[in-house]
PDB file of C-alpha atoms in Angstrom:
ATOM      1  CA  UNK Y   1       0.000   0.000   0.000  1.00 50.00           C
ATOM      2  CA  UNK Y   2       2.798   2.449   0.930  1.00 56.00           C
ATOM      3  CA  UNK Y   3       4.590   1.648  -2.341  1.00 53.00           C
ATOM      4  CA  UNK Y   4       1.378   2.376  -4.270  1.00 53.00           C
ATOM      5  CA  UNK Y   5       0.855   5.685  -2.478  1.00 49.00           C
ATOM      6  CA  UNK Y   6       4.456   6.668  -3.226  1.00 51.00           C
ATOM      7  CA  UNK Y   7       4.064   5.866  -6.935  1.00 45.00           C
ATOM      8  CA  UNK Y   8       0.810   7.826  -7.121  1.00 47.00           C
ATOM      9  CA  UNK Y   9       2.479  10.771  -5.391  1.00 49.00           C
ATOM     10  CA  UNK Y  10       5.366  10.727  -7.866  1.00 44.00           C
ATOM     11  CA  UNK Y  11       2.940  10.510 -10.788  1.00 45.00           C
ATOM     12  CA  UNK Y  12       1.004  13.461  -9.388  1.00 48.00           C
ATOM     13  CA  UNK Y  13       4.165  15.542  -9.046  1.00 43.00           C
ATOM     14  CA  UNK Y  14       5.157  14.729 -12.626  1.00 40.00           C
ATOM     15  CA  UNK Y  15       1.677  15.724 -13.861  1.00 46.00           C
ATOM     16  CA  UNK Y  16       1.668  18.996 -11.954  1.00 48.00           C
ATOM     17  CA  UNK Y  17       5.214  19.734 -13.080  1.00 49.00           C
ATOM     18  CA  UNK Y  18       3.983  19.968 -16.662  1.00 57.00           C
ATOM     19  CA  UNK Y  19       1.771  22.961 -15.835  1.00 73.00           C
ATOM     20  CA  UNK Y  20       3.307  26.368 -15.372  1.00 79.00           C
ATOM     21  CA  UNK Y  21       2.279  28.164 -12.160  1.00 89.00           C
ATOM     22  CA  UNK Y  22       0.283  31.349 -12.490  1.00 91.00           C
ATOM     23  CA  UNK Y  23       2.214  34.639 -12.587  1.00 92.00           C
ATOM     24  CA  UNK Y  24       2.838  36.493  -9.363  1.00 90.00           C
ATOM     25  CA  UNK Y  25       2.000  39.839 -10.945  1.00 92.00           C
ATOM     26  CA  UNK Y  26      -1.433  40.823 -12.251  1.00 94.00           C
ATOM     27  CA  UNK Y  27      -3.202  43.911 -13.520  1.00 94.00           C
ATOM     28  CA  UNK Y  28      -6.171  45.641 -11.881  1.00 95.00           C
ATOM     29  CA  UNK Y  29      -9.778  45.396 -13.022  1.00 95.00           C
ATOM     30  CA  UNK Y  30      -9.582  49.014 -14.181  1.00 95.00           C
ATOM     31  CA  UNK Y  31      -6.519  48.310 -16.342  1.00 95.00           C
ATOM     32  CA  UNK Y  32      -7.917  45.119 -17.871  1.00 96.00           C
ATOM     33  CA  UNK Y  33     -11.279  46.699 -18.753  1.00 95.00           C
ATOM     34  CA  UNK Y  34      -9.614  49.855 -20.082  1.00 95.00           C
ATOM     35  CA  UNK Y  35      -7.406  47.753 -22.400  1.00 94.00           C
ATOM     36  CA  UNK Y  36     -10.409  45.804 -23.659  1.00 95.00           C
ATOM     37  CA  UNK Y  37     -12.538  48.919 -24.184  1.00 94.00           C
ATOM     38  CA  UNK Y  38      -9.730  50.790 -25.950  1.00 94.00           C
ATOM     39  CA  UNK Y  39      -9.737  48.049 -28.571  1.00 95.00           C
ATOM     40  CA  UNK Y  40     -13.544  47.785 -28.834  1.00 94.00           C
ATOM     41  CA  UNK Y  41     -14.030  51.557 -29.109  1.00 92.00           C
ATOM     42  CA  UNK Y  42     -12.027  51.588 -32.336  1.00 94.00           C
ATOM     43  CA  UNK Y  43     -14.750  49.573 -34.067  1.00 93.00           C
ATOM     44  CA  UNK Y  44     -17.685  51.979 -34.666  1.00 93.00           C
ATOM     45  CA  UNK Y  45     -18.937  49.680 -37.404  1.00 94.00           C
ATOM     46  CA  UNK Y  46     -17.903  46.384 -38.932  1.00 95.00           C
ATOM     47  CA  UNK Y  47     -18.222  44.458 -42.188  1.00 96.00           C
ATOM     48  CA  UNK Y  48     -16.906  40.889 -42.313  1.00 96.00           C
ATOM     49  CA  UNK Y  49     -17.273  37.776 -44.396  1.00 95.00           C
ATOM     50  CA  UNK Y  50     -17.951  34.537 -42.557  1.00 95.00           C
ATOM     51  CA  UNK Y  51     -17.885  30.799 -42.989  1.00 95.00           C
ATOM     52  CA  UNK Y  52     -20.505  29.336 -40.694  1.00 94.00           C
ATOM     53  CA  UNK Y  53     -21.488  25.867 -39.545  1.00 93.00           C
ATOM     54  CA  UNK Y  54     -24.720  25.943 -37.563  1.00 87.00           C
ATOM     55  CA  UNK Y  55     -26.717  23.189 -35.884  1.00 85.00           C
ATOM     56  CA  UNK Y  56     -29.948  23.740 -34.004  1.00 76.00           C
ATOM     57  CA  UNK Y  57     -32.978  21.803 -32.837  1.00 74.00           C
ATOM     58  CA  UNK Y  58     -36.452  22.394 -31.493  1.00 69.00           C
ATOM     59  CA  UNK Y  59     -38.474  20.997 -28.616  1.00 69.00           C
ATOM     60  CA  UNK Y  60     -40.153  18.457 -30.922  1.00 70.00           C
ATOM     61  CA  UNK Y  61     -36.884  16.703 -31.653  1.00 69.00           C
ATOM     62  CA  UNK Y  62     -36.224  18.190 -35.091  1.00 69.00           C
ATOM     63  CA  UNK Y  63     -32.627  19.161 -35.754  1.00 74.00           C
ATOM     64  CA  UNK Y  64     -30.782  20.641 -38.695  1.00 76.00           C
ATOM     65  CA  UNK Y  65     -27.163  21.363 -39.619  1.00 83.00           C
ATOM     66  CA  UNK Y  66     -25.922  23.637 -42.380  1.00 85.00           C
ATOM     67  CA  UNK Y  67     -22.722  25.151 -43.695  1.00 88.00           C
ATOM     68  CA  UNK Y  68     -18.996  24.578 -43.382  1.00 90.00           C
ATOM     69  CA  UNK Y  69     -16.030  26.380 -41.815  1.00 92.00           C
ATOM     70  CA  UNK Y  70     -13.450  24.481 -43.865  1.00 91.00           C
ATOM     71  CA  UNK Y  71     -10.727  26.695 -45.371  1.00 90.00           C
ATOM     72  CA  UNK Y  72     -11.781  25.225 -48.721  1.00 88.00           C
ATOM     73  CA  UNK Y  73     -15.396  26.339 -48.287  1.00 88.00           C
ATOM     74  CA  UNK Y  74     -16.709  29.590 -49.697  1.00 86.00           C
ATOM     75  CA  UNK Y  75     -18.036  32.261 -47.381  1.00 90.00           C
ATOM     76  CA  UNK Y  76     -21.717  31.618 -46.701  1.00 91.00           C
ATOM     77  CA  UNK Y  77     -22.563  34.608 -44.495  1.00 94.00           C
ATOM     78  CA  UNK Y  78     -21.999  38.318 -44.003  1.00 95.00           C
ATOM     79  CA  UNK Y  79     -21.663  39.998 -40.600  1.00 96.00           C
ATOM     80  CA  UNK Y  80     -22.636  43.666 -40.243  1.00 96.00           C
ATOM     81  CA  UNK Y  81     -22.431  45.885 -37.160  1.00 95.00           C
ATOM     82  CA  UNK Y  82     -23.206  49.566 -36.648  1.00 94.00           C
ATOM     83  CA  UNK Y  83     -22.911  51.115 -33.187  1.00 91.00           C
ATOM     84  CA  UNK Y  84     -24.504  54.403 -34.228  1.00 84.00           C
ATOM     85  CA  UNK Y  85     -23.694  57.742 -32.637  1.00 79.00           C
ATOM     86  CA  UNK Y  86     -24.759  57.084 -29.030  1.00 72.00           C
ATOM     87  CA  UNK Y  87     -22.686  54.486 -27.125  1.00 65.00           C
ATOM     88  CA  UNK Y  88     -25.463  54.014 -24.559  1.00 67.00           C
ATOM     89  CA  UNK Y  89     -28.038  52.977 -27.181  1.00 75.00           C
ATOM     90  CA  UNK Y  90     -28.509  49.427 -28.568  1.00 81.00           C
ATOM     91  CA  UNK Y  91     -26.404  48.669 -31.628  1.00 90.00           C
ATOM     92  CA  UNK Y  92     -27.519  47.357 -35.009  1.00 94.00           C
ATOM     93  CA  UNK Y  93     -26.178  43.915 -35.795  1.00 95.00           C
ATOM     94  CA  UNK Y  94     -26.964  41.137 -38.260  1.00 95.00           C
ATOM     95  CA  UNK Y  95     -25.526  37.902 -39.588  1.00 94.00           C
ATOM     96  CA  UNK Y  96     -27.038  36.952 -42.961  1.00 94.00           C
ATOM     97  CA  UNK Y  97     -26.602  33.349 -44.058  1.00 90.00           C
ATOM     98  CA  UNK Y  98     -27.211  32.539 -47.690  1.00 87.00           C
ATOM     99  CA  UNK Y  99     -26.594  30.158 -50.554  1.00 82.00           C
ATOM    100  CA  UNK Y 100     -28.570  31.214 -53.626  1.00 81.00           C
ATOM    101  CA  UNK Y 101     -31.167  32.916 -51.435  1.00 82.00           C
ATOM    102  CA  UNK Y 102     -31.093  34.033 -47.823  1.00 85.00           C
ATOM    103  CA  UNK Y 103     -31.465  31.113 -45.415  1.00 87.00           C
ATOM    104  CA  UNK Y 104     -31.354  32.857 -42.046  1.00 89.00           C
ATOM    105  CA  UNK Y 105     -30.854  36.135 -40.258  1.00 92.00           C
ATOM    106  CA  UNK Y 106     -29.704  36.681 -36.676  1.00 93.00           C
ATOM    107  CA  UNK Y 107     -29.775  40.304 -35.601  1.00 94.00           C
ATOM    108  CA  UNK Y 108     -30.776  43.341 -33.607  1.00 95.00           C
ATOM    109  CA  UNK Y 109     -32.951  46.143 -34.940  1.00 94.00           C
ATOM    110  CA  UNK Y 110     -32.367  49.284 -32.871  1.00 92.00           C
ATOM    111  CA  UNK Y 111     -35.043  51.343 -34.667  1.00 91.00           C
ATOM    112  CA  UNK Y 112     -37.713  48.838 -33.634  1.00 93.00           C
ATOM    113  CA  UNK Y 113     -36.011  47.927 -30.354  1.00 93.00           C
ATOM    114  CA  UNK Y 114     -35.960  44.234 -31.309  1.00 95.00           C
ATOM    115  CA  UNK Y 115     -33.643  41.248 -31.377  1.00 95.00           C
ATOM    116  CA  UNK Y 116     -34.517  38.321 -33.619  1.00 94.00           C
ATOM    117  CA  UNK Y 117     -33.675  35.102 -35.421  1.00 92.00           C
ATOM    118  CA  UNK Y 118     -35.385  33.533 -38.402  1.00 91.00           C
ATOM    119  CA  UNK Y 119     -34.430  30.565 -40.537  1.00 84.00           C
ATOM    120  CA  UNK Y 120     -35.677  28.767 -43.638  1.00 79.00           C
ATOM    121  CA  UNK Y 121     -33.700  25.540 -43.377  1.00 67.00           C
ATOM    122  CA  UNK Y 122     -34.453  21.938 -44.232  1.00 59.00           C
ATOM    123  CA  UNK Y 123     -37.994  22.571 -45.486  1.00 65.00           C
ATOM    124  CA  UNK Y 124     -38.770  24.076 -42.103  1.00 69.00           C
ATOM    125  CA  UNK Y 125     -39.092  27.716 -41.206  1.00 74.00           C
ATOM    126  CA  UNK Y 126     -39.444  29.658 -38.010  1.00 84.00           C
ATOM    127  CA  UNK Y 127     -38.926  33.113 -36.557  1.00 91.00           C
ATOM    128  CA  UNK Y 128     -38.483  34.453 -33.038  1.00 93.00           C
ATOM    129  CA  UNK Y 129     -38.212  38.029 -31.797  1.00 94.00           C
ATOM    130  CA  UNK Y 130     -38.201  39.972 -28.557  1.00 93.00           C
ATOM    131  CA  UNK Y 131     -37.812  43.509 -27.317  1.00 94.00           C
ATOM    132  CA  UNK Y 132     -34.281  44.433 -26.297  1.00 93.00           C
ATOM    133  CA  UNK Y 133     -35.470  46.224 -23.158  1.00 92.00           C
ATOM    134  CA  UNK Y 134     -37.031  42.987 -21.859  1.00 93.00           C
ATOM    135  CA  UNK Y 135     -34.129  40.646 -22.678  1.00 91.00           C
ATOM    136  CA  UNK Y 136     -33.583  38.478 -19.612  1.00 90.00           C
ATOM    137  CA  UNK Y 137     -36.855  39.508 -17.922  1.00 91.00           C
ATOM    138  CA  UNK Y 138     -38.825  36.892 -15.934  1.00 91.00           C
ATOM    139  CA  UNK Y 139     -40.613  34.418 -18.187  1.00 88.00           C
ATOM    140  CA  UNK Y 140     -38.925  35.428 -21.452  1.00 89.00           C
ATOM    141  CA  UNK Y 141     -38.488  32.370 -23.676  1.00 86.00           C
ATOM    142  CA  UNK Y 142     -35.254  31.352 -25.355  1.00 81.00           C
ATOM    143  CA  UNK Y 143     -34.423  32.062 -28.984  1.00 83.00           C
ATOM    144  CA  UNK Y 144     -32.666  29.123 -30.725  1.00 78.00           C
ATOM    145  CA  UNK Y 145     -29.748  31.396 -31.662  1.00 79.00           C
ATOM    146  CA  UNK Y 146     -29.737  34.619 -29.651  1.00 86.00           C
ATOM    147  CA  UNK Y 147     -28.154  37.642 -31.387  1.00 90.00           C
ATOM    148  CA  UNK Y 148     -27.606  39.502 -28.106  1.00 89.00           C
ATOM    149  CA  UNK Y 149     -25.472  36.601 -26.918  1.00 86.00           C
ATOM    150  CA  UNK Y 150     -23.551  36.450 -30.192  1.00 87.00           C
ATOM    151  CA  UNK Y 151     -22.869  40.164 -30.045  1.00 89.00           C
ATOM    152  CA  UNK Y 152     -21.292  39.878 -26.595  1.00 89.00           C
ATOM    153  CA  UNK Y 153     -18.918  37.180 -27.845  1.00 93.00           C
ATOM    154  CA  UNK Y 154     -17.397  39.148 -30.746  1.00 93.00           C
ATOM    155  CA  UNK Y 155     -15.233  41.307 -28.474  1.00 92.00           C
ATOM    156  CA  UNK Y 156     -15.968  44.610 -30.210  1.00 92.00           C
ATOM    157  CA  UNK Y 157     -18.587  46.075 -27.842  1.00 92.00           C
ATOM    158  CA  UNK Y 158     -17.395  47.750 -24.676  1.00 92.00           C
ATOM    159  CA  UNK Y 159     -17.668  46.585 -21.077  1.00 92.00           C
ATOM    160  CA  UNK Y 160     -18.906  49.074 -18.435  1.00 91.00           C
ATOM    161  CA  UNK Y 161     -16.143  51.302 -17.107  1.00 89.00           C
ATOM    162  CA  UNK Y 162     -15.167  50.533 -13.514  1.00 90.00           C
ATOM    163  CA  UNK Y 163     -16.973  53.169 -11.428  1.00 87.00           C
ATOM    164  CA  UNK Y 164     -18.074  53.016  -7.808  1.00 86.00           C
ATOM    165  CA  UNK Y 165     -21.811  52.420  -7.423  1.00 85.00           C
ATOM    166  CA  UNK Y 166     -22.535  52.424 -11.180  1.00 88.00           C
ATOM    167  CA  UNK Y 167     -24.766  49.903 -12.966  1.00 91.00           C
ATOM    168  CA  UNK Y 168     -24.243  47.862 -15.039  1.00 92.00           C
ATOM    169  CA  UNK Y 169     -20.928  46.888 -13.483  1.00 94.00           C
ATOM    170  CA  UNK Y 170     -18.069  44.438 -13.768  1.00 95.00           C
ATOM    171  CA  UNK Y 171     -16.091  42.651 -11.041  1.00 95.00           C
ATOM    172  CA  UNK Y 172     -12.990  40.509 -11.398  1.00 96.00           C
ATOM    173  CA  UNK Y 173     -11.545  37.405  -9.762  1.00 96.00           C
ATOM    174  CA  UNK Y 174      -8.319  35.540 -10.503  1.00 96.00           C
ATOM    175  CA  UNK Y 175      -8.470  31.905 -11.570  1.00 94.00           C
ATOM    176  CA  UNK Y 176      -5.240  30.629 -10.027  1.00 92.00           C
ATOM    177  CA  UNK Y 177      -5.167  27.208 -11.722  1.00 88.00           C
ATOM    178  CA  UNK Y 178      -1.772  26.069 -13.083  1.00 87.00           C
ATOM    179  CA  UNK Y 179      -2.082  25.675 -16.836  1.00 85.00           C
ATOM    180  CA  UNK Y 180      -5.292  27.713 -16.992  1.00 89.00           C
ATOM    181  CA  UNK Y 181      -4.529  31.034 -15.330  1.00 94.00           C
ATOM    182  CA  UNK Y 182      -7.222  33.617 -16.039  1.00 95.00           C
ATOM    183  CA  UNK Y 183      -8.708  36.948 -15.162  1.00 97.00           C
ATOM    184  CA  UNK Y 184     -12.439  36.242 -14.832  1.00 97.00           C
ATOM    185  CA  UNK Y 185     -14.536  39.370 -15.412  1.00 97.00           C
ATOM    186  CA  UNK Y 186     -18.208  39.098 -14.437  1.00 96.00           C
ATOM    187  CA  UNK Y 187     -20.851  41.432 -15.844  1.00 95.00           C
ATOM    188  CA  UNK Y 188     -23.652  42.422 -13.430  1.00 95.00           C
ATOM    189  CA  UNK Y 189     -26.883  44.187 -14.289  1.00 94.00           C
ATOM    190  CA  UNK Y 190     -30.371  44.408 -12.727  1.00 94.00           C
ATOM    191  CA  UNK Y 191     -32.921  42.097 -14.338  1.00 93.00           C
ATOM    192  CA  UNK Y 192     -35.592  43.886 -16.379  1.00 93.00           C
ATOM    193  CA  UNK Y 193     -38.948  44.206 -14.557  1.00 92.00           C
ATOM    194  CA  UNK Y 194     -37.844  42.517 -11.277  1.00 92.00           C
ATOM    195  CA  UNK Y 195     -34.841  44.798 -10.722  1.00 93.00           C
ATOM    196  CA  UNK Y 196     -32.911  41.936  -9.098  1.00 94.00           C
ATOM    197  CA  UNK Y 197     -29.159  42.116  -9.577  1.00 94.00           C
ATOM    198  CA  UNK Y 198     -27.897  39.226 -11.731  1.00 94.00           C
ATOM    199  CA  UNK Y 199     -24.616  37.941 -13.155  1.00 95.00           C
ATOM    200  CA  UNK Y 200     -25.116  37.638 -16.917  1.00 94.00           C
ATOM    201  CA  UNK Y 201     -21.650  37.069 -18.329  1.00 95.00           C
ATOM    202  CA  UNK Y 202     -18.187  35.761 -17.475  1.00 96.00           C
ATOM    203  CA  UNK Y 203     -15.279  36.678 -19.716  1.00 96.00           C
ATOM    204  CA  UNK Y 204     -12.063  34.697 -19.229  1.00 97.00           C
ATOM    205  CA  UNK Y 205      -8.951  36.725 -20.121  1.00 97.00           C
ATOM    206  CA  UNK Y 206      -5.522  35.136 -20.438  1.00 95.00           C
ATOM    207  CA  UNK Y 207      -3.383  35.825 -17.330  1.00 95.00           C
ATOM    208  CA  UNK Y 208       0.204  35.651 -18.494  1.00 91.00           C
ATOM    209  CA  UNK Y 209       3.502  37.459 -18.232  1.00 89.00           C
ATOM    210  CA  UNK Y 210       4.180  36.949 -21.934  1.00 89.00           C
ATOM    211  CA  UNK Y 211       0.815  36.783 -23.750  1.00 89.00           C
ATOM    212  CA  UNK Y 212      -1.667  39.653 -24.276  1.00 91.00           C
ATOM    213  CA  UNK Y 213      -4.700  39.902 -21.994  1.00 93.00           C
ATOM    214  CA  UNK Y 214      -7.218  38.628 -24.540  1.00 95.00           C
ATOM    215  CA  UNK Y 215     -10.503  36.815 -23.922  1.00 96.00           C
ATOM    216  CA  UNK Y 216     -10.428  33.112 -24.765  1.00 97.00           C
ATOM    217  CA  UNK Y 217     -13.706  31.939 -23.257  1.00 97.00           C
ATOM    218  CA  UNK Y 218     -17.084  33.530 -22.559  1.00 97.00           C
ATOM    219  CA  UNK Y 219     -19.918  32.041 -20.511  1.00 96.00           C
ATOM    220  CA  UNK Y 220     -23.382  33.569 -20.600  1.00 93.00           C
ATOM    221  CA  UNK Y 221     -25.959  33.008 -17.854  1.00 93.00           C
ATOM    222  CA  UNK Y 222     -29.698  33.471 -17.526  1.00 90.00           C
ATOM    223  CA  UNK Y 223     -31.587  35.058 -14.643  1.00 89.00           C
ATOM    224  CA  UNK Y 224     -31.721  31.711 -12.800  1.00 90.00           C
ATOM    225  CA  UNK Y 225     -27.957  31.310 -12.932  1.00 91.00           C
ATOM    226  CA  UNK Y 226     -27.999  28.605 -15.616  1.00 91.00           C
ATOM    227  CA  UNK Y 227     -25.090  28.667 -18.058  1.00 93.00           C
ATOM    228  CA  UNK Y 228     -26.870  29.041 -21.387  1.00 90.00           C
ATOM    229  CA  UNK Y 229     -23.867  29.623 -23.665  1.00 91.00           C
ATOM    230  CA  UNK Y 230     -20.206  28.611 -23.686  1.00 95.00           C
ATOM    231  CA  UNK Y 231     -18.010  30.221 -26.336  1.00 96.00           C
ATOM    232  CA  UNK Y 232     -14.371  29.588 -27.196  1.00 97.00           C
ATOM    233  CA  UNK Y 233     -12.695  32.413 -29.138  1.00 97.00           C
ATOM    234  CA  UNK Y 234      -9.254  32.307 -30.747  1.00 97.00           C
ATOM    235  CA  UNK Y 235      -7.099  33.302 -33.707  1.00 97.00           C
ATOM    236  CA  UNK Y 236      -7.151  37.055 -33.150  1.00 96.00           C
ATOM    237  CA  UNK Y 237      -6.502  39.124 -36.253  1.00 96.00           C
ATOM    238  CA  UNK Y 238      -6.539  42.855 -37.087  1.00 96.00           C
ATOM    239  CA  UNK Y 239      -9.568  44.714 -38.370  1.00 96.00           C
ATOM    240  CA  UNK Y 240      -8.860  47.033 -41.293  1.00 94.00           C
ATOM    241  CA  UNK Y 241      -9.242  50.701 -40.343  1.00 91.00           C
ATOM    242  CA  UNK Y 242      -8.894  54.032 -42.113  1.00 81.00           C
ATOM    243  CA  UNK Y 243      -5.390  55.217 -42.963  1.00 73.00           C
ATOM    244  CA  UNK Y 244      -3.968  58.713 -43.029  1.00 57.00           C
ATOM    245  CA  UNK Y 245      -2.521  60.503 -46.064  1.00 50.00           C
ATOM    246  CA  UNK Y 246       0.823  58.706 -45.640  1.00 53.00           C
ATOM    247  CA  UNK Y 247      -0.836  55.323 -45.831  1.00 52.00           C
ATOM    248  CA  UNK Y 248      -0.235  54.620 -42.153  1.00 53.00           C
ATOM    249  CA  UNK Y 249      -2.885  53.686 -39.603  1.00 52.00           C
ATOM    250  CA  UNK Y 250      -4.309  56.746 -37.924  1.00 51.00           C
ATOM    251  CA  UNK Y 251      -3.211  55.172 -34.631  1.00 53.00           C
ATOM    252  CA  UNK Y 252      -0.148  52.995 -33.958  1.00 57.00           C
ATOM    253  CA  UNK Y 253      -2.092  49.742 -33.774  1.00 70.00           C
ATOM    254  CA  UNK Y 254      -5.461  48.870 -35.230  1.00 79.00           C
ATOM    255  CA  UNK Y 255      -8.179  46.945 -33.387  1.00 95.00           C
ATOM    256  CA  UNK Y 256      -8.262  43.150 -33.314  1.00 95.00           C
ATOM    257  CA  UNK Y 257     -10.982  40.548 -32.869  1.00 96.00           C
ATOM    258  CA  UNK Y 258     -11.254  36.757 -32.692  1.00 97.00           C
ATOM    259  CA  UNK Y 259     -11.808  35.072 -36.033  1.00 97.00           C
ATOM    260  CA  UNK Y 260     -12.386  31.511 -34.776  1.00 97.00           C
ATOM    261  CA  UNK Y 261     -15.584  31.480 -32.688  1.00 97.00           C
ATOM    262  CA  UNK Y 262     -17.079  28.220 -31.404  1.00 96.00           C
ATOM    263  CA  UNK Y 263     -20.360  28.586 -29.551  1.00 94.00           C
ATOM    264  CA  UNK Y 264     -22.303  25.872 -27.733  1.00 92.00           C
ATOM    265  CA  UNK Y 265     -25.860  26.269 -26.454  1.00 88.00           C
ATOM    266  CA  UNK Y 266     -26.272  23.220 -24.168  1.00 88.00           C
ATOM    267  CA  UNK Y 267     -29.606  21.438 -23.918  1.00 85.00           C
ATOM    268  CA  UNK Y 268     -31.394  22.427 -20.706  1.00 87.00           C
ATOM    269  CA  UNK Y 269     -34.685  20.688 -20.045  1.00 85.00           C
ATOM    270  CA  UNK Y 270     -37.677  23.044 -20.233  1.00 81.00           C
ATOM    271  CA  UNK Y 271     -35.311  25.933 -20.960  1.00 81.00           C
ATOM    272  CA  UNK Y 272     -33.529  25.529 -24.293  1.00 82.00           C
ATOM    273  CA  UNK Y 273     -32.706  22.941 -26.931  1.00 82.00           C
ATOM    274  CA  UNK Y 274     -29.170  22.116 -27.995  1.00 85.00           C
ATOM    275  CA  UNK Y 275     -27.604  24.308 -30.676  1.00 85.00           C
ATOM    276  CA  UNK Y 276     -24.131  25.185 -31.840  1.00 90.00           C
ATOM    277  CA  UNK Y 277     -22.469  27.675 -34.132  1.00 90.00           C
ATOM    278  CA  UNK Y 278     -18.924  27.675 -35.454  1.00 95.00           C
ATOM    279  CA  UNK Y 279     -17.901  30.839 -37.266  1.00 95.00           C
ATOM    280  CA  UNK Y 280     -14.671  31.779 -39.040  1.00 97.00           C
ATOM    281  CA  UNK Y 281     -14.351  35.463 -39.968  1.00 96.00           C
ATOM    282  CA  UNK Y 282     -12.321  37.041 -42.777  1.00 95.00           C
ATOM    283  CA  UNK Y 283     -12.017  40.467 -44.429  1.00 95.00           C
ATOM    284  CA  UNK Y 284     -12.980  42.333 -41.235  1.00 96.00           C
ATOM    285  CA  UNK Y 285     -13.064  46.060 -41.900  1.00 95.00           C
ATOM    286  CA  UNK Y 286     -14.425  49.330 -40.536  1.00 94.00           C
ATOM    287  CA  UNK Y 287     -13.905  51.126 -43.847  1.00 93.00           C
ATOM    288  CA  UNK Y 288     -16.417  49.407 -46.114  1.00 92.00           C
ATOM    289  CA  UNK Y 289     -19.687  51.301 -46.526  1.00 88.00           C
ATOM    290  CA  UNK Y 290     -22.609  49.464 -44.935  1.00 86.00           C
ATOM    291  CA  UNK Y 291     -26.002  49.233 -46.654  1.00 83.00           C
ATOM    292  CA  UNK Y 292     -28.727  51.531 -45.349  1.00 83.00           C
ATOM    293  CA  UNK Y 293     -29.906  50.750 -41.827  1.00 85.00           C
ATOM    294  CA  UNK Y 294     -32.861  48.946 -43.418  1.00 90.00           C
ATOM    295  CA  UNK Y 295     -30.526  45.963 -43.680  1.00 93.00           C
ATOM    296  CA  UNK Y 296     -30.966  45.481 -39.924  1.00 94.00           C
ATOM    297  CA  UNK Y 297     -34.760  45.661 -40.018  1.00 94.00           C
ATOM    298  CA  UNK Y 298     -36.621  42.553 -38.833  1.00 93.00           C
ATOM    299  CA  UNK Y 299     -40.076  42.843 -40.390  1.00 93.00           C
ATOM    300  CA  UNK Y 300     -39.148  43.875 -43.926  1.00 91.00           C
ATOM    301  CA  UNK Y 301     -36.791  40.907 -44.418  1.00 91.00           C
ATOM    302  CA  UNK Y 302     -39.023  38.263 -42.871  1.00 90.00           C
ATOM    303  CA  UNK Y 303     -39.716  35.568 -45.529  1.00 87.00           C
ATOM    304  CA  UNK Y 304     -43.275  35.460 -46.838  1.00 82.00           C
ATOM    305  CA  UNK Y 305     -43.544  31.799 -45.875  1.00 79.00           C
ATOM    306  CA  UNK Y 306     -43.113  32.632 -42.170  1.00 83.00           C
ATOM    307  CA  UNK Y 307     -46.422  34.191 -41.186  1.00 81.00           C
ATOM    308  CA  UNK Y 308     -46.546  33.730 -37.415  1.00 87.00           C
ATOM    309  CA  UNK Y 309     -43.236  34.650 -35.729  1.00 92.00           C
ATOM    310  CA  UNK Y 310     -42.942  33.826 -32.022  1.00 91.00           C
ATOM    311  CA  UNK Y 311     -42.706  36.785 -29.665  1.00 93.00           C
ATOM    312  CA  UNK Y 312     -40.545  35.450 -26.831  1.00 92.00           C
ATOM    313  CA  UNK Y 313     -41.476  38.201 -24.385  1.00 92.00           C
ATOM    314  CA  UNK Y 314     -45.237  38.208 -24.984  1.00 91.00           C
ATOM    315  CA  UNK Y 315     -45.774  37.812 -21.226  1.00 89.00           C
ATOM    316  CA  UNK Y 316     -44.218  41.290 -20.801  1.00 87.00           C
ATOM    317  CA  UNK Y 317     -46.837  42.926 -23.055  1.00 72.00           C
ATOM    318  CA  UNK Y 318     -48.294  45.166 -20.358  1.00 64.00           C
ATOM    319  CA  UNK Y 319     -45.143  45.760 -18.385  1.00 58.00           C
TER     320      UNK Y 319
END
């Protein structure tokens, strides 16, 4: 028995020896958030091409998969983002998936105050929408692919500045696990209608003496504390920005964003069905002219075959 314990102890020491301990030095919450926001603020709008592989299901057991992220595959989607002129207002955002015709849209429509998803896939069609101001309110149903969640994963919208007593707010803890050292930033905001303070998001930043402090994982939670989304983000690349008359960037370094985004929506009984989305981005730019803001509109682009979209926050009608 003693010999076995000794061998197990040696094996454990060898295993632990392969993981580097976490750094002794770390940055403050204010510094980490300021770095992140400095990058995000340089992206007032965005145009990008995407290769998407999406799988989703419904409560009746139907499931469907479409697309490819292979380097050999052609782009099958366009991503558009416009933050507008007021940073405190909801942004316009849409991912348009298409082959010959449009197959799905996932987006936010600031003019109508809506977020939405519709799809015409596999001889089945469906549409869901909700009002942005009620996102996360008690009783709001899930959307198969939620654009508000996708938007938070892209890394180009700002976190709240660290200010005493302000809401929404962020707090930070250190994940001191050898081999997986991380700054964990949690986003807190009162729940619509109830006013109860909730944790909605966790962003895991790399904690390293040698690597940049970039997010590599995001977890999104609902009002009950259930983890509804897990996203892995990697392969950061620059976003094209305007240049000055000498052909140089107007600032020393342009903004960056992850281009390999793997999102899992786990199945949660009576809450949501299983879905996943893998997205590879290319040609990211802030300089390409976007279409008119009508491109973000929900109602005008809804396919004629989808006549009864589901309002996920219908229970909030009189709130």
